[in-house]
Amino acid sequence: MIFAVTILVRFFQVASRQGALDPVGPRALHIEHLFWFIFWICLFVFVVVNVLFWYGAKRRVLAGENPRGIIENPDGDRKAAWGVGFAVAFTVVVLFTVLFLSLRASRVVQATSAENPVTIEITGHQWWWEVVYPDSQSDLQISTANEIHVPIHERIAVVTKSVDVIHSFWAPNITGKRDLIPGYASSLSFEVDKPGIYRGQCAEFCGLQHAHMGFLIVAESRDEFESWKQNQLRDAPEPVSKATSHGREVFLSHACVMCHTIRGTDAASHMGPDLTHLASRREIAAGTLPNVRGALAGWILDPQSIKPGNHMALNIIGGEELNDLLDYLGTLK
Ligand code: CUA
């Protein structure tokens, strides 16, 4: 019982952060309207069909009455023909209305604008999201993972790509889905009207850990967005204690350095997420774990138990080394 309640509470917690019926932007609102329109039509048809079925089933041959032969009833035939004709016409009208509204909704959702928007490049990887805020000046470019910050009430343009298989970018509170096709860039745009943290998810089966390919969209005011940006532009801070300085050495002398970047150090590989500001992010492993010390330790030591098949290798790092490494990673705010 308690288990069922816990699951239910968890479901509503996640649903409130990730749900197409709780729109926070004009595009998601359009999709929600379409959903409710189709829902009410389906409900109406369901009720009408059931009433007619019940009415038909109620008419029965009375006991004692002889089984009737074929009855000639031209008047009844004419009525039935009109009834069927009306039902067919109604069905055709409803289907075309739904088709028209769906096409209109997809036009609204797909539309990109000529304004000068905030541009974000999102690249799908098995199984995480690379997020880049491009800039013509390379030192003004931000690179992060699985957490997308956007200012509210502003047009956001997203350019999507994939490096391996087909993924699908879907933040149901904000906009519709967009497939990420390898070797083919496409774009979408959206706006968020309400500050908050919204969850999104890969919506195209992309391998073993498709279900663990989540991301967050953090919608905030222009000022908060700017200060986040300024912080992300900074290189990683120099270690100030013996432990964190040893932690950095551990990072640079183990397999970590083969896949990750920490700007300001020699680690500059782009195989895995950029960790320059790892500690500023809310979750790790694409929404699989909260970004807390214990979860991070488990992830570093044995990522294959948590997300089997992902590209991160397990690391054999001992007690003191691991502690110092975690201390160092904790400074990457
Ligand atoms: Cu990526 Cu499913």
mmCIF file of C-alpha atoms in Angstrom, residues 7-319:
data_model
loop_
_atom_site.group_PDB
_atom_site.id
_atom_site.type_symbol
_atom_site.label_atom_id
_atom_site.label_comp_id
_atom_site.label_asym_id
_atom_site.label_seq_id
_atom_site.Cartn_x
_atom_site.Cartn_y
_atom_site.Cartn_z
ATOM 1 C CA ILE A 7 4.816 5.391 -6.729
ATOM 2 C CA LEU A 8 1.718 7.549 -7.193
ATOM 3 C CA VAL A 9 3.267 10.557 -5.416
ATOM 4 C CA ARG A 10 6.471 10.139 -7.442
ATOM 5 C CA PHE A 11 4.407 9.922 -10.625
ATOM 6 C CA PHE A 12 2.630 13.207 -9.894
ATOM 7 C CA GLN A 13 5.896 14.892 -8.883
ATOM 8 C CA VAL A 14 7.455 13.966 -12.216
ATOM 9 C CA ALA A 15 4.247 14.616 -14.169
ATOM 10 C CA SER A 16 3.995 18.154 -12.816
ATOM 11 C CA ARG A 17 7.491 18.890 -14.120
ATOM 12 C CA GLN A 18 6.975 16.952 -17.347
ATOM 13 C CA GLY A 19 3.501 17.013 -18.801
ATOM 14 C CA ALA A 20 1.865 18.138 -22.032
ATOM 15 C CA LEU A 21 -1.285 19.098 -20.062
ATOM 16 C CA ASP A 22 0.567 21.739 -18.054
ATOM 17 C CA PRO A 23 1.791 24.052 -20.833
ATOM 18 C CA VAL A 24 4.094 26.985 -20.056
ATOM 19 C CA GLY A 25 4.619 28.294 -23.566
ATOM 20 C CA PRO A 26 2.456 29.245 -26.576
ATOM 21 C CA ARG A 27 3.443 26.169 -28.591
ATOM 22 C CA ALA A 28 2.644 23.683 -25.844
ATOM 23 C CA LEU A 29 -0.633 25.561 -25.256
ATOM 24 C CA HIS A 30 -1.581 25.049 -28.897
ATOM 25 C CA ILE A 31 -0.863 21.317 -28.612
ATOM 26 C CA GLU A 32 -2.904 21.125 -25.397
ATOM 27 C CA HIS A 33 -5.921 22.749 -27.093
ATOM 28 C CA LEU A 34 -5.702 20.207 -29.906
ATOM 29 C CA PHE A 35 -5.510 17.373 -27.373
ATOM 30 C CA TRP A 36 -8.664 18.502 -25.553
ATOM 31 C CA PHE A 37 -10.559 19.055 -28.820
ATOM 32 C CA ILE A 38 -9.815 15.477 -29.934
ATOM 33 C CA PHE A 39 -10.511 14.160 -26.437
ATOM 34 C CA TRP A 40 -14.056 15.663 -26.323
ATOM 35 C CA ILE A 41 -14.872 14.418 -29.823
ATOM 36 C CA CYS A 42 -13.758 10.888 -28.868
ATOM 37 C CA LEU A 43 -15.784 11.023 -25.647
ATOM 38 C CA PHE A 44 -18.889 12.227 -27.534
ATOM 39 C CA VAL A 45 -18.584 9.449 -30.159
ATOM 40 C CA PHE A 46 -17.995 6.856 -27.403
ATOM 41 C CA VAL A 47 -21.140 7.911 -25.537
ATOM 42 C CA VAL A 48 -23.326 8.062 -28.695
ATOM 43 C CA VAL A 49 -22.168 4.612 -29.893
ATOM 44 C CA ASN A 50 -22.828 3.093 -26.468
ATOM 45 C CA VAL A 51 -26.312 4.644 -26.191
ATOM 46 C CA LEU A 52 -27.265 3.357 -29.660
ATOM 47 C CA PHE A 53 -25.850 -0.074 -28.861
ATOM 48 C CA TRP A 54 -27.828 -0.222 -25.612
ATOM 49 C CA TYR A 55 -30.997 0.915 -27.425
ATOM 50 C CA GLY A 56 -30.514 -1.806 -30.096
ATOM 51 C CA ALA A 57 -29.779 -4.537 -27.556
ATOM 52 C CA LYS A 58 -32.897 -3.644 -25.530
ATOM 53 C CA ARG A 59 -35.260 -4.448 -28.427
ATOM 54 C CA ARG A 60 -35.868 -8.136 -28.281
ATOM 55 C CA VAL A 61 -38.333 -10.661 -29.651
ATOM 56 C CA LEU A 62 -41.098 -11.138 -27.082
ATOM 57 C CA ALA A 63 -41.705 -14.632 -25.708
ATOM 58 C CA GLY A 64 -44.521 -16.448 -27.519
ATOM 59 C CA GLU A 65 -44.082 -14.420 -30.687
ATOM 60 C CA ASN A 66 -43.337 -16.602 -33.731
ATOM 61 C CA PRO A 67 -39.924 -16.068 -35.303
ATOM 62 C CA ARG A 68 -40.543 -13.425 -37.908
ATOM 63 C CA GLY A 69 -39.717 -13.823 -41.566
ATOM 64 C CA ILE A 70 -38.196 -11.090 -43.702
ATOM 65 C CA ILE A 71 -40.303 -8.007 -43.329
ATOM 66 C CA GLU A 72 -40.792 -5.653 -46.220
ATOM 67 C CA ASN A 73 -40.516 -2.170 -44.739
ATOM 68 C CA PRO A 74 -39.600 0.475 -47.349
ATOM 69 C CA ASP A 75 -40.231 3.310 -44.899
ATOM 70 C CA GLY A 76 -37.839 1.777 -42.341
ATOM 71 C CA ASP A 77 -35.210 1.203 -45.079
ATOM 72 C CA ARG A 78 -35.391 4.838 -46.094
ATOM 73 C CA LYS A 79 -34.935 5.973 -42.478
ATOM 74 C CA ALA A 80 -31.982 3.626 -42.026
ATOM 75 C CA ALA A 81 -30.350 4.946 -45.226
ATOM 76 C CA TRP A 82 -30.665 8.507 -43.945
ATOM 77 C CA GLY A 83 -29.234 7.479 -40.566
ATOM 78 C CA VAL A 84 -26.179 5.777 -42.122
ATOM 79 C CA GLY A 85 -25.691 8.678 -44.540
ATOM 80 C CA PHE A 86 -25.735 11.182 -41.692
ATOM 81 C CA ALA A 87 -23.257 9.093 -39.635
ATOM 82 C CA VAL A 88 -20.829 8.853 -42.597
ATOM 83 C CA ALA A 89 -21.081 12.587 -43.315
ATOM 84 C CA PHE A 90 -20.520 13.434 -39.637
ATOM 85 C CA THR A 91 -17.474 11.135 -39.491
ATOM 86 C CA VAL A 92 -15.952 12.700 -42.614
ATOM 87 C CA VAL A 93 -16.501 16.244 -41.312
ATOM 88 C CA VAL A 94 -14.961 15.390 -37.918
ATOM 89 C CA LEU A 95 -11.930 13.648 -39.465
ATOM 90 C CA PHE A 96 -11.246 16.558 -41.815
ATOM 91 C CA THR A 97 -11.633 19.079 -38.973
ATOM 92 C CA VAL A 98 -9.132 17.128 -36.877
ATOM 93 C CA LEU A 99 -6.764 16.864 -39.874
ATOM 94 C CA PHE A 100 -6.981 20.612 -40.510
ATOM 95 C CA LEU A 101 -6.406 21.495 -36.838
ATOM 96 C CA SER A 102 -3.483 19.037 -36.592
ATOM 97 C CA LEU A 103 -1.805 20.537 -39.657
ATOM 98 C CA ARG A 104 -2.332 24.024 -38.259
ATOM 99 C CA ALA A 105 -0.884 22.977 -34.870
ATOM 100 C CA SER A 106 2.178 21.455 -36.515
ATOM 101 C CA ARG A 107 2.691 24.640 -38.562
ATOM 102 C CA VAL A 108 2.582 26.720 -35.361
ATOM 103 C CA VAL A 109 4.912 24.317 -33.527
ATOM 104 C CA GLN A 110 7.417 23.992 -36.403
ATOM 105 C CA ALA A 111 7.550 27.710 -37.224
ATOM 106 C CA THR A 112 10.913 29.402 -36.792
ATOM 107 C CA SER A 113 11.253 33.124 -36.563
ATOM 108 C CA ALA A 114 13.402 35.710 -38.264
ATOM 109 C CA GLU A 115 14.023 37.553 -34.998
ATOM 110 C CA ASN A 116 17.429 37.418 -33.401
ATOM 111 C CA PRO A 117 16.831 34.735 -30.804
ATOM 112 C CA VAL A 118 18.927 33.034 -28.135
ATOM 113 C CA THR A 119 20.500 30.168 -30.066
ATOM 114 C CA ILE A 120 21.326 26.803 -28.528
ATOM 115 C CA GLU A 121 22.860 23.771 -30.233
ATOM 116 C CA ILE A 122 21.661 20.485 -28.805
ATOM 117 C CA THR A 123 23.396 17.285 -29.820
ATOM 118 C CA GLY A 124 22.068 13.853 -28.939
ATOM 119 C CA HIS A 125 24.535 11.209 -27.777
ATOM 120 C CA GLN A 126 23.886 7.706 -26.487
ATOM 121 C CA TRP A 127 22.709 8.602 -23.813
ATOM 122 C CA TRP A 128 23.093 12.248 -22.905
ATOM 123 C CA TRP A 129 22.515 15.727 -24.330
ATOM 124 C CA GLU A 130 25.338 18.054 -25.287
ATOM 125 C CA VAL A 131 24.251 21.690 -24.944
ATOM 126 C CA VAL A 132 26.256 24.467 -26.602
ATOM 127 C CA TYR A 133 25.518 28.208 -26.677
ATOM 128 C CA PRO A 134 27.504 29.148 -29.792
ATOM 129 C CA ASP A 135 29.373 32.413 -30.193
ATOM 130 C CA SER A 136 31.569 33.660 -33.024
ATOM 131 C CA GLN A 137 34.228 34.302 -30.396
ATOM 132 C CA SER A 138 35.250 30.863 -29.150
ATOM 133 C CA ASP A 139 36.009 32.085 -25.607
ATOM 134 C CA LEU A 140 32.409 33.302 -25.315
ATOM 135 C CA GLN A 141 30.980 29.901 -26.176
ATOM 136 C CA ILE A 142 29.365 27.846 -23.420
ATOM 137 C CA SER A 143 29.339 24.064 -23.380
ATOM 138 C CA THR A 144 27.338 22.073 -20.847
ATOM 139 C CA ALA A 145 25.248 18.915 -20.638
ATOM 140 C CA ASN A 146 21.689 17.842 -19.867
ATOM 141 C CA GLU A 147 20.691 21.193 -18.342
ATOM 142 C CA ILE A 148 19.432 23.926 -20.662
ATOM 143 C CA HIS A 149 19.053 27.433 -19.259
ATOM 144 C CA VAL A 150 16.750 29.842 -21.093
ATOM 145 C CA PRO A 151 15.444 33.345 -20.368
ATOM 146 C CA ILE A 152 11.645 33.585 -20.130
ATOM 147 C CA HIS A 153 9.489 35.534 -22.631
ATOM 148 C CA GLU A 154 12.217 35.334 -25.280
ATOM 149 C CA ARG A 155 12.388 33.448 -28.510
ATOM 150 C CA ILE A 156 14.789 30.498 -28.195
ATOM 151 C CA ALA A 157 16.125 28.875 -31.369
ATOM 152 C CA VAL A 158 17.405 25.338 -31.004
ATOM 153 C CA VAL A 159 19.567 23.642 -33.614
ATOM 154 C CA THR A 160 19.462 19.875 -33.155
ATOM 155 C CA LYS A 161 21.953 17.233 -34.246
ATOM 156 C CA SER A 162 22.853 13.664 -33.407
ATOM 157 C CA VAL A 163 26.240 11.958 -33.486
ATOM 158 C CA ASP A 164 25.101 8.334 -33.391
ATOM 159 C CA VAL A 165 21.473 7.201 -33.775
ATOM 160 C CA ILE A 166 18.087 8.920 -34.018
ATOM 161 C CA HIS A 167 17.020 10.620 -30.782
ATOM 162 C CA SER A 168 14.039 12.874 -30.187
ATOM 163 C CA PHE A 169 14.059 16.095 -28.182
ATOM 164 C CA TRP A 170 10.827 16.484 -26.214
ATOM 165 C CA ALA A 171 9.993 18.945 -23.432
ATOM 166 C CA PRO A 172 6.206 18.424 -23.249
ATOM 167 C CA ASN A 173 5.469 21.501 -21.100
ATOM 168 C CA ILE A 174 7.174 23.711 -23.677
ATOM 169 C CA THR A 175 6.884 22.375 -27.219
ATOM 170 C CA GLY A 176 6.379 19.335 -29.456
ATOM 171 C CA LYS A 177 8.906 16.644 -30.332
ATOM 172 C CA ARG A 178 11.765 17.042 -32.767
ATOM 173 C CA ASP A 179 13.760 14.094 -34.078
ATOM 174 C CA LEU A 180 17.552 14.382 -34.048
ATOM 175 C CA ILE A 181 18.844 12.683 -37.179
ATOM 176 C CA PRO A 182 22.532 11.743 -37.588
ATOM 177 C CA GLY A 183 24.238 13.864 -40.228
ATOM 178 C CA TYR A 184 21.299 16.244 -40.545
ATOM 179 C CA ALA A 185 20.789 19.453 -38.563
ATOM 180 C CA SER A 186 17.310 20.802 -38.046
ATOM 181 C CA SER A 187 15.913 23.630 -35.984
ATOM 182 C CA LEU A 188 12.996 24.444 -33.746
ATOM 183 C CA SER A 189 12.115 27.404 -31.627
ATOM 184 C CA PHE A 190 10.039 28.032 -28.545
ATOM 185 C CA GLU A 191 9.265 30.460 -25.757
ATOM 186 C CA VAL A 192 8.690 29.833 -22.069
ATOM 187 C CA ASP A 193 6.244 32.099 -20.228
ATOM 188 C CA LYS A 194 6.636 30.880 -16.670
ATOM 189 C CA PRO A 195 9.871 30.546 -14.689
ATOM 190 C CA GLY A 196 10.562 27.043 -13.423
ATOM 191 C CA ILE A 197 12.445 23.822 -13.967
ATOM 192 C CA TYR A 198 10.874 21.572 -16.589
ATOM 193 C CA ARG A 199 11.871 18.037 -17.394
ATOM 194 C CA GLY A 200 12.272 16.675 -20.891
ATOM 195 C CA GLN A 201 13.071 13.272 -22.258
ATOM 196 C CA CYS A 202 14.346 11.522 -25.363
ATOM 197 C CA ALA A 203 11.218 10.330 -27.170
ATOM 198 C CA GLU A 204 12.663 7.991 -29.795
ATOM 199 C CA PHE A 205 13.952 4.559 -28.830
ATOM 200 C CA CYS A 206 17.727 4.866 -29.153
ATOM 201 C CA GLY A 207 19.160 1.808 -27.420
ATOM 202 C CA LEU A 208 19.452 0.195 -24.042
ATOM 203 C CA GLN A 209 19.396 3.396 -21.967
ATOM 204 C CA HIS A 210 16.792 5.341 -23.960
ATOM 205 C CA ALA A 211 14.722 5.655 -20.780
ATOM 206 C CA HIS A 212 17.682 7.289 -18.996
ATOM 207 C CA MET A 213 18.106 10.152 -21.422
ATOM 208 C CA GLY A 214 16.423 13.001 -19.604
ATOM 209 C CA PHE A 215 17.243 16.698 -19.430
ATOM 210 C CA LEU A 216 16.124 19.809 -17.580
ATOM 211 C CA ILE A 217 15.074 23.164 -18.964
ATOM 212 C CA VAL A 218 15.657 25.896 -16.406
ATOM 213 C CA ALA A 219 13.556 28.926 -17.370
ATOM 214 C CA GLU A 220 14.587 32.086 -15.519
ATOM 215 C CA SER A 221 14.578 35.868 -15.765
ATOM 216 C CA ARG A 222 17.004 37.639 -18.131
ATOM 217 C CA ASP A 223 19.168 38.710 -15.151
ATOM 218 C CA GLU A 224 19.401 35.201 -13.720
ATOM 219 C CA PHE A 225 20.155 33.834 -17.170
ATOM 220 C CA GLU A 226 22.947 36.395 -17.685
ATOM 221 C CA SER A 227 24.549 35.624 -14.340
ATOM 222 C CA TRP A 228 24.358 31.881 -15.072
ATOM 223 C CA LYS A 229 26.015 32.587 -18.430
ATOM 224 C CA GLN A 230 28.775 34.694 -16.901
ATOM 225 C CA ASN A 231 29.529 31.905 -14.447
ATOM 226 C CA GLN A 232 29.583 29.230 -17.167
ATOM 227 C CA LEU A 233 32.063 31.307 -19.186
ATOM 228 C CA ARG A 234 34.656 31.159 -16.410
ATOM 229 C CA ASP A 235 37.369 28.505 -16.437
ATOM 230 C CA ALA A 236 37.415 26.008 -13.589
ATOM 231 C CA PRO A 237 38.789 27.586 -10.390
ATOM 232 C CA GLU A 238 42.306 26.710 -9.242
ATOM 233 C CA PRO A 239 42.284 24.291 -6.302
ATOM 234 C CA VAL A 240 42.932 26.107 -3.026
ATOM 235 C CA SER A 241 43.400 23.184 -0.623
ATOM 236 C CA LYS A 242 45.740 20.199 -0.550
ATOM 237 C CA ALA A 243 42.814 17.799 -0.959
ATOM 238 C CA THR A 244 41.282 19.534 -3.997
ATOM 239 C CA SER A 245 44.675 19.957 -5.611
ATOM 240 C CA HIS A 246 45.300 16.224 -5.138
ATOM 241 C CA GLY A 247 41.764 15.603 -6.479
ATOM 242 C CA ARG A 248 42.645 17.428 -9.687
ATOM 243 C CA GLU A 249 45.771 15.284 -10.041
ATOM 244 C CA VAL A 250 43.635 12.157 -9.623
ATOM 245 C CA PHE A 251 41.297 13.420 -12.361
ATOM 246 C CA LEU A 252 44.166 14.172 -14.737
ATOM 247 C CA SER A 253 45.981 10.877 -14.109
ATOM 248 C CA HIS A 254 42.993 8.543 -14.498
ATOM 249 C CA ALA A 255 40.695 7.630 -17.386
ATOM 250 C CA CYS A 256 38.489 10.716 -16.700
ATOM 251 C CA VAL A 257 40.829 12.876 -18.757
ATOM 252 C CA MET A 258 40.370 10.664 -21.828
ATOM 253 C CA CYS A 259 36.729 11.712 -22.313
ATOM 254 C CA HIS A 260 36.000 14.932 -20.439
ATOM 255 C CA THR A 261 36.901 18.601 -20.598
ATOM 256 C CA ILE A 262 37.615 20.805 -17.607
ATOM 257 C CA ARG A 263 38.538 24.214 -19.008
ATOM 258 C CA GLY A 264 41.618 25.648 -17.324
ATOM 259 C CA THR A 265 43.238 22.184 -17.053
ATOM 260 C CA ASP A 266 44.798 19.779 -19.564
ATOM 261 C CA ALA A 267 41.545 17.810 -19.818
ATOM 262 C CA ALA A 268 40.099 18.724 -23.232
ATOM 263 C CA SER A 269 38.330 15.714 -24.713
ATOM 264 C CA HIS A 270 34.813 16.002 -26.105
ATOM 265 C CA MET A 271 33.751 12.350 -25.906
ATOM 266 C CA GLY A 272 31.740 12.890 -22.741
ATOM 267 C CA PRO A 273 30.066 15.884 -21.063
ATOM 268 C CA ASP A 274 32.072 19.048 -20.328
ATOM 269 C CA LEU A 275 32.666 19.046 -16.556
ATOM 270 C CA THR A 276 33.976 22.611 -16.138
ATOM 271 C CA HIS A 277 30.861 23.527 -14.136
ATOM 272 C CA LEU A 278 29.692 20.077 -13.118
ATOM 273 C CA ALA A 279 28.796 21.131 -9.564
ATOM 274 C CA SER A 280 26.406 23.816 -10.867
ATOM 275 C CA ARG A 281 24.156 21.164 -12.444
ATOM 276 C CA ARG A 282 21.222 19.583 -10.634
ATOM 277 C CA GLU A 283 21.508 16.042 -11.962
ATOM 278 C CA ILE A 284 24.108 13.697 -13.399
ATOM 279 C CA ALA A 285 24.021 10.911 -16.006
ATOM 280 C CA ALA A 286 21.250 12.645 -18.039
ATOM 281 C CA GLY A 287 18.678 12.918 -15.287
ATOM 282 C CA THR A 288 19.422 9.479 -13.826
ATOM 283 C CA LEU A 289 20.860 10.581 -10.461
ATOM 284 C CA PRO A 290 20.729 13.721 -8.319
ATOM 285 C CA ASN A 291 24.032 15.589 -8.310
ATOM 286 C CA VAL A 292 25.056 14.780 -4.730
ATOM 287 C CA ARG A 293 28.366 13.458 -3.431
ATOM 288 C CA GLY A 294 27.252 9.853 -2.822
ATOM 289 C CA ALA A 295 25.556 9.479 -6.205
ATOM 290 C CA LEU A 296 28.564 10.982 -7.980
ATOM 291 C CA ALA A 297 30.913 8.566 -6.156
ATOM 292 C CA GLY A 298 28.772 5.589 -7.225
ATOM 293 C CA TRP A 299 28.636 6.871 -10.787
ATOM 294 C CA ILE A 300 32.442 7.308 -11.010
ATOM 295 C CA LEU A 301 33.196 3.875 -9.535
ATOM 296 C CA ASP A 302 30.625 1.763 -11.346
ATOM 297 C CA PRO A 303 28.604 3.575 -14.018
ATOM 298 C CA GLN A 304 27.829 0.260 -15.729
ATOM 299 C CA SER A 305 25.692 -0.948 -12.810
ATOM 300 C CA ILE A 306 23.670 2.281 -12.889
ATOM 301 C CA LYS A 307 23.304 2.675 -16.657
ATOM 302 C CA PRO A 308 24.428 -0.567 -18.342
ATOM 303 C CA GLY A 309 25.862 -0.095 -21.823
ATOM 304 C CA ASN A 310 26.773 3.585 -21.485
ATOM 305 C CA HIS A 311 30.172 4.713 -22.740
ATOM 306 C CA MET A 312 31.689 5.512 -19.335
ATOM 307 C CA ALA A 313 34.145 2.910 -18.097
ATOM 308 C CA LEU A 314 34.331 1.847 -14.464
ATOM 309 C CA ASN A 315 37.148 3.392 -12.469
ATOM 310 C CA ILE A 316 39.227 1.775 -9.784
ATOM 311 C CA ILE A 317 39.962 4.665 -7.478
ATOM 312 C CA GLY A 318 40.755 4.090 -3.803
ATOM 313 C CA GLY A 319 39.277 5.708 -0.685
#
